[in-house]
Structures are given as C-alpha cells and as structure tokens.
C-alpha angles and dihedrals in degrees: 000000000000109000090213096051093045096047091052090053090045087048093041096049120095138201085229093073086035086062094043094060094041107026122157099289093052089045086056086045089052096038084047095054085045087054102052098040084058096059087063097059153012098257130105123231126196131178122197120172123200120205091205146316123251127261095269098056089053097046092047088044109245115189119232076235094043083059093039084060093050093046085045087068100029088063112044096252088137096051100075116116099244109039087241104125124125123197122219101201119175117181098201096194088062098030092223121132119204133206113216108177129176129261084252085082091052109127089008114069118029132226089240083066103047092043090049083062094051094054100044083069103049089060093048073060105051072052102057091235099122103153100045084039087057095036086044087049092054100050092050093047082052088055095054093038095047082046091069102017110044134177101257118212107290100000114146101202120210116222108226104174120056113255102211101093110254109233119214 
C-alpha cells in the first residue's frame, strides 16, 4: 500500500463521518448483539473502532493488525479468567477490521476463520452497510467462540468487558 496515499486518506479522515456511519443508535445495536452472543457462551467480546492513526504511525508502517495488537492490550482483552477475549478492531480509515483473539483459542480456532469473519465485514462495508457488517461480525465471532467455550448447565457468567464498542 502506498504510504502517501494512505497517509492522505488517514489525515483527511474525520471522526465526524466516523460518527456518521456509527452514531449512538448503531453503537446500542452493537453493544445489543454483544450482549446476546455472550449469553451463549463463556467468551468476552469487545469492539473497538479507530477513526485513524497519526502521521507517525503511517510514515513508520504500522499494520491495522500491528495497532489491534496494541488496543488488545490497551484494553484488557487479555485479562479475562479464562484467556477467552476476542478483540473486534476495525481501523476506518482503512476500512480494515482485525480479529485478536487470546491464547485461550490456540489450537482451537484458526487463523482461516477469524480472518473469514473479517472479511465478511469488510464487505458489509464496500457495501455501506457498517452497522449490520460489525453486528454480523460479532455474531460470527460468538459462533466460533460458543463453539469452544459453551454455557454449561447452570453457569451464571460474569461480564467482564464492557459490551458498548469503544471509539477511538
């Protein structure tokens, strides 16, 4: 990807039409499907949506996934009981969207079906559908994590992230 381009689009990118395309009601529809998806299993999701990064970033090449696995651990993905968060990261400028999961999923969930979901949104998005790509995201990252961490019978989970998405 050209540096220059990419950093025009990242300087010329503002959190007004971030918030356009996400304002309040799409962040409660988010926070909703977190919600429910949780109910289903044992596993922590957590969104969190970046207008852009600054100018530095771009020129030294940081990766949408270099800065997924910053926010990851900015954000106490990593801190849940059992390793079983998963970070939604979506870069807008870029329009890419980014899977971080725990080392809870190691051995379990492949990289191939993280990275389906991934792109599953990002087409929601070519699409201008940014609400239903993120709420769609997170119900197919539920699938794979109820998949490998169910509800058992009688087992009152705690929620420890928050489920409204984080904007950056």
């Amino acid at each position: 990807m050209n540096r220059v381009a990419r950093l025009w689009r990242h300087l010329l990118t503002t959190r007004w039409a971030m918030r356009r395309r996400f304002p309040p009601a799409a962040l409660d529809a988010i926070a909703t499907a977190v919600r429910a998806t949780e109910r289903e299993h044992r596993g922590e999701i957590r969104v969190v949506i970046e207008t852009d990064l600054d100018a530095w970033s771009i020129l030294e090449g940081r990766t949408p996934r270099a800065r997924a696995l910053e926010v990851f651990a900015l954000h106490g993905v990593w801190d849940t009981d059992e390793n079983n968060g998963v970070l939604l990261y979506v870069l807008f400028a870029d329009r890419d969207v980014e899977i971080v999961a725990d080392r809870g999923y190691a051995g379990r969930v492949g990289t191939a079906e993280w990275e389906a979901v991934c792109r599953a949104i990002e087409s929601e998005f070519r699409a201008g559908r940014w609400e239903q790509g993120v709420v769609a995201g997170v119900a197919a990252a539920g699938r794979l994590v109820r998949a490998h961490f169910p509800v058992p019978a009688g087992h009152a989970d705690r929620n420890e992230l928050p489920d409204r998405p984080t904007l950056l």
